[in-house]
PDB file of C-alpha atoms in Angstrom:
ATOM      1  CA  UNK D1309       0.000   0.000   0.000  1.00  0.00           C
ATOM      2  CA  UNK D1310       1.345   3.415  -0.936  1.00  0.00           C
ATOM      3  CA  UNK D1311       1.741   6.437   1.293  1.00  0.00           C
ATOM      4  CA  UNK D1312      -1.181   8.764   1.976  1.00  0.00           C
ATOM      5  CA  UNK D1313       0.244  11.291  -0.491  1.00  0.00           C
ATOM      6  CA  UNK D1314       0.583   8.675  -3.234  1.00  0.00           C
ATOM      7  CA  UNK D1315      -2.996   7.512  -2.689  1.00  0.00           C
ATOM      8  CA  UNK D1316      -4.207  11.115  -2.754  1.00  0.00           C
ATOM      9  CA  UNK D1317      -2.381  11.778  -6.031  1.00  0.00           C
ATOM     10  CA  UNK D1318      -3.845   8.632  -7.606  1.00  0.00           C
ATOM     11  CA  UNK D1319      -7.314   9.763  -6.509  1.00  0.00           C
ATOM     12  CA  UNK D1320      -6.705  13.196  -8.056  1.00  0.00           C
ATOM     13  CA  UNK D1321      -5.669  11.533 -11.327  1.00  0.00           C
ATOM     14  CA  UNK D1322      -8.772   9.346 -11.295  1.00  0.00           C
ATOM     15  CA  UNK D1323     -10.960  12.368 -10.556  1.00  0.00           C
ATOM     16  CA  UNK D1324      -9.310  14.403 -13.323  1.00  0.00           C
ATOM     17  CA  UNK D1325      -9.788  11.636 -15.902  1.00  0.00           C
ATOM     18  CA  UNK D1326     -13.365  11.039 -14.765  1.00  0.00           C
ATOM     19  CA  UNK D1327     -14.391  14.695 -14.840  1.00  0.00           C
ATOM     20  CA  UNK D1328     -12.697  15.506 -18.158  1.00  0.00           C
ATOM     21  CA  UNK D1329     -12.448  12.365 -20.295  1.00  0.00           C
ATOM     22  CA  UNK D1330     -15.462  10.677 -18.743  1.00  0.00           C
ATOM     23  CA  UNK D1331     -17.689  13.696 -19.262  1.00  0.00           C
ATOM     24  CA  UNK D1332     -16.497  14.127 -22.852  1.00  0.00           C
ATOM     25  CA  UNK D1333     -17.435  10.498 -23.565  1.00  0.00           C
ATOM     26  CA  UNK D1334     -20.785  11.102 -21.829  1.00  0.00           C
ATOM     27  CA  UNK D1335     -21.393  14.088 -24.117  1.00  0.00           C
ATOM     28  CA  UNK D1336     -20.582  11.987 -27.175  1.00  0.00           C
ATOM     29  CA  UNK D1337     -23.134   9.335 -26.276  1.00  0.00           C
ATOM     30  CA  UNK D1338     -25.709  11.944 -25.248  1.00  0.00           C
ATOM     31  CA  UNK D1339     -25.432  13.492 -28.723  1.00  0.00           C
ATOM     32  CA  UNK D1340     -25.876  10.009 -30.217  1.00  0.00           C
ATOM     33  CA  UNK D1341     -29.105   9.649 -28.169  1.00  0.00           C
ATOM     34  CA  UNK D1342     -27.661   6.928 -25.895  1.00  0.00           C
ATOM     35  CA  UNK D1343     -27.537   6.993 -22.063  1.00  0.00           C
ATOM     36  CA  UNK D1344     -24.370   8.923 -21.083  1.00  0.00           C
ATOM     37  CA  UNK D1345     -23.409   6.226 -18.557  1.00  0.00           C
ATOM     38  CA  UNK D1346     -22.260   4.148 -21.550  1.00  0.00           C
ATOM     39  CA  UNK D1347     -19.657   6.860 -22.110  1.00  0.00           C
ATOM     40  CA  UNK D1348     -18.309   6.388 -18.585  1.00  0.00           C
ATOM     41  CA  UNK D1349     -17.952   2.645 -19.129  1.00  0.00           C
ATOM     42  CA  UNK D1350     -16.247   3.078 -22.504  1.00  0.00           C
ATOM     43  CA  UNK D1351     -13.915   5.767 -21.145  1.00  0.00           C
ATOM     44  CA  UNK D1352     -12.905   3.451 -18.304  1.00  0.00           C
ATOM     45  CA  UNK D1353     -12.304   0.622 -20.762  1.00  0.00           C
ATOM     46  CA  UNK D1354     -10.089   2.794 -22.980  1.00  0.00           C
ATOM     47  CA  UNK D1355      -8.121   4.347 -20.108  1.00  0.00           C
ATOM     48  CA  UNK D1356      -7.878   1.154 -18.060  1.00  0.00           C
ATOM     49  CA  UNK D1357      -6.107  -2.188 -18.163  1.00  0.00           C
ATOM     50  CA  UNK D1358      -7.477  -3.204 -21.551  1.00  0.00           C
ATOM     51  CA  UNK D1359      -5.828  -0.393 -23.536  1.00  0.00           C
ATOM     52  CA  UNK D1360      -3.943   2.667 -22.228  1.00  0.00           C
ATOM     53  CA  UNK D1361      -3.537   1.580 -18.612  1.00  0.00           C
ATOM     54  CA  UNK D1362      -3.426   5.122 -17.194  1.00  0.00           C
ATOM     55  CA  UNK D1363      -6.560   5.081 -15.032  1.00  0.00           C
ATOM     56  CA  UNK D1364      -5.466   4.283 -11.447  1.00  0.00           C
ATOM     57  CA  UNK D1365      -7.346   1.423  -9.812  1.00  0.00           C
ATOM     58  CA  UNK D1366      -6.575   1.017  -6.117  1.00  0.00           C
ATOM     59  CA  UNK D1367      -8.543   0.694  -2.892  1.00  0.00           C
ATOM     60  CA  UNK D1368      -8.840   4.463  -2.413  1.00  0.00           C
ATOM     61  CA  UNK D1369     -10.290   5.057  -5.874  1.00  0.00           C
ATOM     62  CA  UNK D1370     -12.614   2.064  -5.494  1.00  0.00           C
ATOM     63  CA  UNK D1371     -13.926   3.324  -2.138  1.00  0.00           C
ATOM     64  CA  UNK D1372     -14.664   6.777  -3.555  1.00  0.00           C
ATOM     65  CA  UNK D1373     -16.399   5.114  -6.497  1.00  0.00           C
ATOM     66  CA  UNK D1374     -18.541   2.964  -4.218  1.00  0.00           C
ATOM     67  CA  UNK D1375     -19.400   6.031  -2.146  1.00  0.00           C
ATOM     68  CA  UNK D1376     -20.534   7.745  -5.334  1.00  0.00           C
ATOM     69  CA  UNK D1377     -22.820   4.908  -6.377  1.00  0.00           C
ATOM     70  CA  UNK D1378     -24.272   4.735  -2.853  1.00  0.00           C
ATOM     71  CA  UNK D1379     -25.131   8.436  -3.073  1.00  0.00           C
ATOM     72  CA  UNK D1380     -26.706   7.640  -6.449  1.00  0.00           C
ATOM     73  CA  UNK D1381     -28.968   5.037  -4.807  1.00  0.00           C
ATOM     74  CA  UNK D1382     -29.738   7.421  -1.939  1.00  0.00           C
ATOM     75  CA  UNK D1383     -30.815  10.055  -4.461  1.00  0.00           C
ATOM     76  CA  UNK D1384     -32.931   7.485  -6.319  1.00  0.00           C
ATOM     77  CA  UNK D1385     -34.723   6.706  -3.058  1.00  0.00           C
ATOM     78  CA  UNK D1386     -35.373  10.401  -2.414  1.00  0.00           C
ATOM     79  CA  UNK D1387     -36.925  10.686  -5.882  1.00  0.00           C
ATOM     80  CA  UNK D1388     -39.236   7.687  -5.330  1.00  0.00           C
ATOM     81  CA  UNK D1389     -42.673   8.246  -3.772  1.00  0.00           C
ATOM     82  CA  UNK D1390     -42.886   6.196  -0.569  1.00  0.00           C
ATOM     83  CA  UNK D1391     -46.620   5.511  -0.827  1.00  0.00           C
ATOM     84  CA  UNK D1392     -46.448   4.414  -4.453  1.00  0.00           C
ATOM     85  CA  UNK D1393     -43.533   2.077  -3.763  1.00  0.00           C
ATOM     86  CA  UNK D1394     -45.063   0.444  -0.684  1.00  0.00           C
ATOM     87  CA  UNK D1395     -48.453   0.072  -2.377  1.00  0.00           C
ATOM     88  CA  UNK D1396     -46.879  -1.961  -5.184  1.00  0.00           C
ATOM     89  CA  UNK D1397     -44.393  -3.918  -3.046  1.00  0.00           C
ATOM     90  CA  UNK D1398     -46.352  -7.167  -3.488  1.00  0.00           C
ATOM     91  CA  UNK D1399     -46.255  -6.746  -7.276  1.00  0.00           C
ATOM     92  CA  UNK D1400     -42.500  -6.119  -7.176  1.00  0.00           C
ATOM     93  CA  UNK D1401     -42.125  -9.298  -5.122  1.00  0.00           C
ATOM     94  CA  UNK D1402     -43.991 -11.393  -7.700  1.00  0.00           C
ATOM     95  CA  UNK D1403     -41.889  -9.996 -10.548  1.00  0.00           C
ATOM     96  CA  UNK D1404     -38.684 -10.538  -8.555  1.00  0.00           C
ATOM     97  CA  UNK D1405     -39.570 -14.158  -7.845  1.00  0.00           C
ATOM     98  CA  UNK D1406     -40.149 -14.902 -11.532  1.00  0.00           C
ATOM     99  CA  UNK D1407     -37.015 -13.006 -12.593  1.00  0.00           C
ATOM    100  CA  UNK D1408     -34.855 -14.710  -9.960  1.00  0.00           C
ATOM    101  CA  UNK D1409     -36.035 -18.195 -10.909  1.00  0.00           C
ATOM    102  CA  UNK D1410     -35.502 -17.499 -14.618  1.00  0.00           C
ATOM    103  CA  UNK D1411     -32.018 -15.969 -14.145  1.00  0.00           C
ATOM    104  CA  UNK D1412     -30.880 -18.738 -11.810  1.00  0.00           C
ATOM    105  CA  UNK D1413     -32.177 -21.473 -14.114  1.00  0.00           C
ATOM    106  CA  UNK D1414     -30.471 -19.987 -17.172  1.00  0.00           C
ATOM    107  CA  UNK D1415     -27.175 -19.626 -15.289  1.00  0.00           C
ATOM    108  CA  UNK D1416     -27.370 -23.168 -13.946  1.00  0.00           C
ATOM    109  CA  UNK D1417     -28.124 -24.646 -17.377  1.00  0.00           C
ATOM    110  CA  UNK D1418     -25.281 -22.657 -18.963  1.00  0.00           C
ATOM    111  CA  UNK D1419     -22.907 -24.011 -16.312  1.00  0.00           C
ATOM    112  CA  UNK D1420     -24.013 -27.586 -16.988  1.00  0.00           C
ATOM    113  CA  UNK D1421     -23.746 -27.035 -20.756  1.00  0.00           C
ATOM    114  CA  UNK D1422     -20.120 -25.885 -20.358  1.00  0.00           C
ATOM    115  CA  UNK D1423     -19.257 -28.970 -18.352  1.00  0.00           C
ATOM    116  CA  UNK D1424     -19.206 -27.560 -14.828  1.00  0.00           C
ATOM    117  CA  UNK D1425     -20.263 -29.860 -11.983  1.00  0.00           C
ATOM    118  CA  UNK D1426     -23.732 -29.172 -10.498  1.00  0.00           C
ATOM    119  CA  UNK D1427     -22.330 -27.398  -7.419  1.00  0.00           C
ATOM    120  CA  UNK D1428     -20.337 -24.963  -9.565  1.00  0.00           C
ATOM    121  CA  UNK D1429     -23.268 -24.477 -11.962  1.00  0.00           C
ATOM    122  CA  UNK D1430     -25.410 -23.605  -8.941  1.00  0.00           C
ATOM    123  CA  UNK D1431     -23.198 -20.629  -8.123  1.00  0.00           C
ATOM    124  CA  UNK D1432     -23.125 -19.491 -11.757  1.00  0.00           C
ATOM    125  CA  UNK D1433     -26.904 -19.269 -11.477  1.00  0.00           C
ATOM    126  CA  UNK D1434     -26.576 -17.381  -8.191  1.00  0.00           C
ATOM    127  CA  UNK D1435     -24.246 -14.838  -9.803  1.00  0.00           C
ATOM    128  CA  UNK D1436     -26.656 -14.195 -12.668  1.00  0.00           C
ATOM    129  CA  UNK D1437     -29.516 -13.786 -10.208  1.00  0.00           C
ATOM    130  CA  UNK D1438     -28.076 -10.601  -8.717  1.00  0.00           C
ATOM    131  CA  UNK D1439     -28.917  -7.276 -10.392  1.00  0.00           C
ATOM    132  CA  UNK D1440     -26.536  -4.398 -11.153  1.00  0.00           C
ATOM    133  CA  UNK D1441     -28.820  -1.668  -9.833  1.00  0.00           C
ATOM    134  CA  UNK D1442     -26.264   1.128 -10.265  1.00  0.00           C
ATOM    135  CA  UNK D1443     -26.352   1.099 -14.084  1.00  0.00           C
ATOM    136  CA  UNK D1444     -30.152   0.905 -14.036  1.00  0.00           C
ATOM    137  CA  UNK D1445     -30.469   3.933 -11.764  1.00  0.00           C
ATOM    138  CA  UNK D1446     -28.035   6.107 -13.742  1.00  0.00           C
ATOM    139  CA  UNK D1447     -29.814   5.192 -16.966  1.00  0.00           C
ATOM    140  CA  UNK D1448     -33.262   5.946 -15.514  1.00  0.00           C
ATOM    141  CA  UNK D1449     -32.041   9.324 -14.270  1.00  0.00           C
ATOM    142  CA  UNK D1450     -30.438  10.234 -17.588  1.00  0.00           C
ATOM    143  CA  UNK D1451     -33.500   9.327 -19.667  1.00  0.00           C
ATOM    144  CA  UNK D1452     -35.773  11.071 -17.132  1.00  0.00           C
ATOM    145  CA  UNK D1453     -37.750   7.923 -16.273  1.00  0.00           C
ATOM    146  CA  UNK D1454     -36.809   7.486 -12.612  1.00  0.00           C
ATOM    147  CA  UNK D1455     -40.162   8.748 -11.323  1.00  0.00           C
ATOM    148  CA  UNK D1456     -42.325   6.665 -13.679  1.00  0.00           C
ATOM    149  CA  UNK D1457     -44.176   3.411 -12.837  1.00  0.00           C
ATOM    150  CA  UNK D1458     -41.627   1.569 -14.978  1.00  0.00           C
ATOM    151  CA  UNK D1459     -38.765   3.213 -13.085  1.00  0.00           C
ATOM    152  CA  UNK D1460     -40.293   2.316  -9.721  1.00  0.00           C
ATOM    153  CA  UNK D1461     -40.719  -1.282 -10.884  1.00  0.00           C
ATOM    154  CA  UNK D1462     -37.083  -1.576 -11.989  1.00  0.00           C
ATOM    155  CA  UNK D1463     -35.897  -0.192  -8.649  1.00  0.00           C
ATOM    156  CA  UNK D1464     -38.276  -2.331  -6.620  1.00  0.00           C
ATOM    157  CA  UNK D1465     -37.232  -5.525  -8.363  1.00  0.00           C
ATOM    158  CA  UNK D1466     -33.547  -4.623  -8.083  1.00  0.00           C
ATOM    159  CA  UNK D1467     -33.854  -4.047  -4.323  1.00  0.00           C
ATOM    160  CA  UNK D1468     -35.702  -7.315  -3.715  1.00  0.00           C
ATOM    161  CA  UNK D1469     -33.199  -9.074  -5.984  1.00  0.00           C
ATOM    162  CA  UNK D1470     -30.564  -8.492  -3.338  1.00  0.00           C
ATOM    163  CA  UNK D1471     -32.664 -10.466  -0.872  1.00  0.00           C
ATOM    164  CA  UNK D1472     -33.266 -13.398  -3.227  1.00  0.00           C
ATOM    165  CA  UNK D1473     -29.581 -13.520  -4.224  1.00  0.00           C
ATOM    166  CA  UNK D1474     -28.607 -13.546  -0.538  1.00  0.00           C
ATOM    167  CA  UNK D1475     -30.923 -16.504   0.122  1.00  0.00           C
ATOM    168  CA  UNK D1476     -29.601 -18.399  -2.894  1.00  0.00           C
ATOM    169  CA  UNK D1477     -25.967 -17.904  -1.899  1.00  0.00           C
ATOM    170  CA  UNK D1478     -26.591 -18.860   1.739  1.00  0.00           C
ATOM    171  CA  UNK D1479     -28.434 -21.997   0.605  1.00  0.00           C
ATOM    172  CA  UNK D1480     -25.591 -22.935  -1.741  1.00  0.00           C
ATOM    173  CA  UNK D1481     -22.911 -22.334   0.893  1.00  0.00           C
ATOM    174  CA  UNK D1482     -24.779 -24.515   3.382  1.00  0.00           C
ATOM    175  CA  UNK D1483     -25.220 -27.273   0.792  1.00  0.00           C
ATOM    176  CA  UNK D1484     -21.531 -27.280  -0.142  1.00  0.00           C
ATOM    177  CA  UNK D1485     -20.510 -27.386   3.536  1.00  0.00           C
ATOM    178  CA  UNK D1486     -23.026 -29.874   4.958  1.00  0.00           C
ATOM    179  CA  UNK D1487     -24.439 -31.586   1.887  1.00  0.00           C
ATOM    180  CA  UNK D1488     -27.985 -30.438   2.619  1.00  0.00           C
ATOM    181  CA  UNK D1489     -30.108 -27.301   2.630  1.00  0.00           C
ATOM    182  CA  UNK D1490     -30.630 -25.835   6.107  1.00  0.00           C
ATOM    183  CA  UNK D1491     -34.217 -24.589   6.007  1.00  0.00           C
ATOM    184  CA  UNK D1492     -33.999 -22.985   9.450  1.00  0.00           C
ATOM    185  CA  UNK D1493     -30.890 -20.974   8.544  1.00  0.00           C
ATOM    186  CA  UNK D1494     -32.456 -19.913   5.243  1.00  0.00           C
ATOM    187  CA  UNK D1495     -35.646 -18.763   6.946  1.00  0.00           C
ATOM    188  CA  UNK D1496     -33.682 -16.870   9.599  1.00  0.00           C
ATOM    189  CA  UNK D1497     -31.426 -15.168   7.041  1.00  0.00           C
ATOM    190  CA  UNK D1498     -34.331 -14.166   4.792  1.00  0.00           C
ATOM    191  CA  UNK D1499     -36.444 -12.921   7.704  1.00  0.00           C
ATOM    192  CA  UNK D1500     -33.675 -10.835   9.262  1.00  0.00           C
ATOM    193  CA  UNK D1501     -32.703  -9.272   5.943  1.00  0.00           C
ATOM    194  CA  UNK D1502     -36.280  -8.434   4.972  1.00  0.00           C
ATOM    195  CA  UNK D1503     -37.176  -7.151   8.442  1.00  0.00           C
ATOM    196  CA  UNK D1504     -34.094  -4.911   8.486  1.00  0.00           C
ATOM    197  CA  UNK D1505     -35.066  -3.398   5.144  1.00  0.00           C
ATOM    198  CA  UNK D1506     -38.716  -2.909   6.101  1.00  0.00           C
ATOM    199  CA  UNK D1507     -37.818  -1.531   9.537  1.00  0.00           C
ATOM    200  CA  UNK D1508     -35.363   0.952   8.020  1.00  0.00           C
ATOM    201  CA  UNK D1509     -37.940   2.242   5.562  1.00  0.00           C
ATOM    202  CA  UNK D1510     -41.014   2.271   7.812  1.00  0.00           C
ATOM    203  CA  UNK D1511     -39.420   3.586  11.026  1.00  0.00           C
ATOM    204  CA  UNK D1512     -37.424   6.318   9.324  1.00  0.00           C
ATOM    205  CA  UNK D1513     -40.480   7.324   7.288  1.00  0.00           C
ATOM    206  CA  UNK D1514     -42.522   7.535  10.487  1.00  0.00           C
ATOM    207  CA  UNK D1515     -40.088  10.045  11.997  1.00  0.00           C
ATOM    208  CA  UNK D1516     -38.907  11.707   8.769  1.00  0.00           C
ATOM    209  CA  UNK D1517     -40.838  14.979   9.206  1.00  0.00           C
ATOM    210  CA  UNK D1518     -39.701  15.328  12.838  1.00  0.00           C
ATOM    211  CA  UNK D1519     -36.084  14.766  11.828  1.00  0.00           C
ATOM    212  CA  UNK D1520     -36.376  17.288   9.016  1.00  0.00           C
ATOM    213  CA  UNK D1521     -38.010  19.832  11.342  1.00  0.00           C
ATOM    214  CA  UNK D1522     -35.158  19.404  13.810  1.00  0.00           C
ATOM    215  CA  UNK D1523     -32.576  19.885  11.061  1.00  0.00           C
ATOM    216  CA  UNK D1524     -34.444  22.925   9.726  1.00  0.00           C
ATOM    217  CA  UNK D1525     -34.378  24.568  13.181  1.00  0.00           C
ATOM    218  CA  UNK D1526     -30.593  24.258  13.451  1.00  0.00           C
ATOM    219  CA  UNK D1527     -28.387  27.274  12.756  1.00  0.00           C
ATOM    220  CA  UNK D1528     -25.421  25.485  11.182  1.00  0.00           C
ATOM    221  CA  UNK D1529     -24.719  25.231   7.451  1.00  0.00           C
ATOM    222  CA  UNK D1530     -26.242  22.303   5.508  1.00  0.00           C
ATOM    223  CA  UNK D1531     -27.789  20.726   8.614  1.00  0.00           C
ATOM    224  CA  UNK D1532     -30.467  18.853   6.626  1.00  0.00           C
ATOM    225  CA  UNK D1533     -28.066  17.280   4.154  1.00  0.00           C
ATOM    226  CA  UNK D1534     -25.557  16.455   6.902  1.00  0.00           C
ATOM    227  CA  UNK D1535     -28.054  14.696   9.170  1.00  0.00           C
ATOM    228  CA  UNK D1536     -29.555  12.689   6.294  1.00  0.00           C
ATOM    229  CA  UNK D1537     -26.095  11.663   5.116  1.00  0.00           C
ATOM    230  CA  UNK D1538     -25.299  10.558   8.654  1.00  0.00           C
ATOM    231  CA  UNK D1539     -28.462   8.453   8.908  1.00  0.00           C
ATOM    232  CA  UNK D1540     -27.848   6.950   5.476  1.00  0.00           C
ATOM    233  CA  UNK D1541     -24.240   6.113   6.431  1.00  0.00           C
ATOM    234  CA  UNK D1542     -25.353   4.462   9.690  1.00  0.00           C
ATOM    235  CA  UNK D1543     -27.958   2.333   7.892  1.00  0.00           C
ATOM    236  CA  UNK D1544     -25.365   1.318   5.290  1.00  0.00           C
ATOM    237  CA  UNK D1545     -22.927   0.319   8.041  1.00  0.00           C
ATOM    238  CA  UNK D1546     -25.533  -1.833   9.807  1.00  0.00           C
ATOM    239  CA  UNK D1547     -26.108  -3.936   6.679  1.00  0.00           C
ATOM    240  CA  UNK D1548     -22.939  -5.884   7.464  1.00  0.00           C
ATOM    241  CA  UNK D1549     -24.827  -7.572  10.316  1.00  0.00           C
ATOM    242  CA  UNK D1550     -27.651  -8.698   8.002  1.00  0.00           C
ATOM    243  CA  UNK D1551     -25.732  -9.854   4.925  1.00  0.00           C
ATOM    244  CA  UNK D1552     -27.175  -7.135   2.702  1.00  0.00           C
ATOM    245  CA  UNK D1553     -25.466  -4.745   0.301  1.00  0.00           C
ATOM    246  CA  UNK D1554     -24.983  -1.161   1.584  1.00  0.00           C
ATOM    247  CA  UNK D1555     -26.607  -0.060  -1.682  1.00  0.00           C
ATOM    248  CA  UNK D1556     -29.908  -1.496  -0.454  1.00  0.00           C
ATOM    249  CA  UNK D1557     -29.691   0.561   2.739  1.00  0.00           C
ATOM    250  CA  UNK D1558     -28.845   3.681   0.747  1.00  0.00           C
ATOM    251  CA  UNK D1559     -31.991   3.319  -1.337  1.00  0.00           C
ATOM    252  CA  UNK D1560     -34.106   2.397   1.706  1.00  0.00           C
ATOM    253  CA  UNK D1561     -33.009   5.528   3.590  1.00  0.00           C
ATOM    254  CA  UNK D1562     -33.760   7.764   0.629  1.00  0.00           C
ATOM    255  CA  UNK D1563     -37.160   6.110   0.157  1.00  0.00           C
ATOM    256  CA  UNK D1564     -38.004   6.657   3.842  1.00  0.00           C
ATOM    257  CA  UNK D1565     -37.414  10.417   3.525  1.00  0.00           C
ATOM    258  CA  UNK D1566     -38.897  10.796   0.034  1.00  0.00           C
ATOM    259  CA  UNK D1567     -42.096  12.511   1.248  1.00  0.00           C
ATOM    260  CA  UNK D1568     -40.637  14.561   4.111  1.00  0.00           C
ATOM    261  CA  UNK D1569     -41.162  18.326   4.085  1.00  0.00           C
ATOM    262  CA  UNK D1570     -38.269  20.234   2.517  1.00  0.00           C
ATOM    263  CA  UNK D1571     -36.653  17.120   1.079  1.00  0.00           C
ATOM    264  CA  UNK D1572     -36.323  18.610  -2.408  1.00  0.00           C
ATOM    265  CA  UNK D1573     -33.509  20.892  -1.210  1.00  0.00           C
ATOM    266  CA  UNK D1574     -31.530  17.892  -0.023  1.00  0.00           C
ATOM    267  CA  UNK D1575     -32.388  15.887  -3.141  1.00  0.00           C
ATOM    268  CA  UNK D1576     -30.849  18.533  -5.410  1.00  0.00           C
ATOM    269  CA  UNK D1577     -27.573  18.358  -3.496  1.00  0.00           C
ATOM    270  CA  UNK D1578     -27.529  14.564  -3.590  1.00  0.00           C
ATOM    271  CA  UNK D1579     -28.109  14.606  -7.350  1.00  0.00           C
ATOM    272  CA  UNK D1580     -25.052  16.823  -7.794  1.00  0.00           C
ATOM    273  CA  UNK D1581     -22.860  14.569  -5.645  1.00  0.00           C
ATOM    274  CA  UNK D1582     -24.114  11.394  -7.313  1.00  0.00           C
ATOM    275  CA  UNK D1583     -23.544  12.667 -10.847  1.00  0.00           C
ATOM    276  CA  UNK D1584     -19.963  13.614  -9.931  1.00  0.00           C
ATOM    277  CA  UNK D1585     -18.730  10.651  -7.912  1.00  0.00           C
ATOM    278  CA  UNK D1586     -20.663   7.847  -9.610  1.00  0.00           C
ATOM    279  CA  UNK D1587     -18.614   8.545 -12.750  1.00  0.00           C
ATOM    280  CA  UNK D1588     -15.562   7.255 -10.872  1.00  0.00           C
ATOM    281  CA  UNK D1589     -17.427   4.060  -9.977  1.00  0.00           C
ATOM    282  CA  UNK D1590     -18.404   3.233 -13.547  1.00  0.00           C
ATOM    283  CA  UNK D1591     -15.000   4.131 -14.967  1.00  0.00           C
ATOM    284  CA  UNK D1592     -13.206   2.090 -12.284  1.00  0.00           C
ATOM    285  CA  UNK D1593     -15.449  -0.912 -12.959  1.00  0.00           C
ATOM    286  CA  UNK D1594     -14.611  -0.812 -16.670  1.00  0.00           C
ATOM    287  CA  UNK D1595     -10.942   0.054 -16.097  1.00  0.00           C
ATOM    288  CA  UNK D1596     -10.429  -3.210 -14.194  1.00  0.00           C
ATOM    289  CA  UNK D1597     -11.531  -5.284 -17.194  1.00  0.00           C
ATOM    290  CA  UNK D1598      -8.858  -6.773 -19.407  1.00  0.00           C
ATOM    291  CA  UNK D1599     -10.807  -7.877 -22.500  1.00  0.00           C
ATOM    292  CA  UNK D1600      -7.641  -9.427 -23.923  1.00  0.00           C
TER     293      UNK D1600
END
């Protein structure tokens, strides 16, 4: 691991390339009527391991990138209407179940077709079951469809996907270790994960206006945005005890505050942060790929 100064300089290089080259590629694809996020991915591919090899990929850059995509999910939650999302949660669950079964089955059959043993094919199916919600959210924002019924459905399914993928992986790990599926462990894991997500959304929503009123009464700069970022960070940290992705907590926190009074002021600031730092995430992801 390099010194703090070396890590800082590598972060500055990544930020410079993301804000200049990444944005130029975004502009190119925007003019071609494609989602600009494709430009970030292509810029990362060109500047990364596959071609020029000048985009720095280290733990510091990765962490900043992950922070950016978490802010992106937090913003997506703020832009989702809580009542609409919760009213259609059962529908999202039905769609997720069908999608998860289909994705897992296709992955498993592909693994078998390529000669992998059943246990390995199982985990290929588990990998395909998970959803890359970050690309979906950036695309929905850029084509101005985040607040539509279709956008809500994509987000709802992507969030619940994390729960189904967790169950599948836990079941597979137990089977590989013990040779059988532990129904009790599966039920406990699924229940805890789902209850954490529901509790985060419902409890925070219940107190969202009181929290916002408290922040509004404070005399310090950016109190609202600071307190919401703190709550979002705490929820993301707690996911490690429930086996969930911090991205799920980021979206859940935003969703909980989506109808609070004065939230639009915070939402505008989160949009700015997400559009800046998520570029690093997408470019880093592509920069790590060596297509050769």
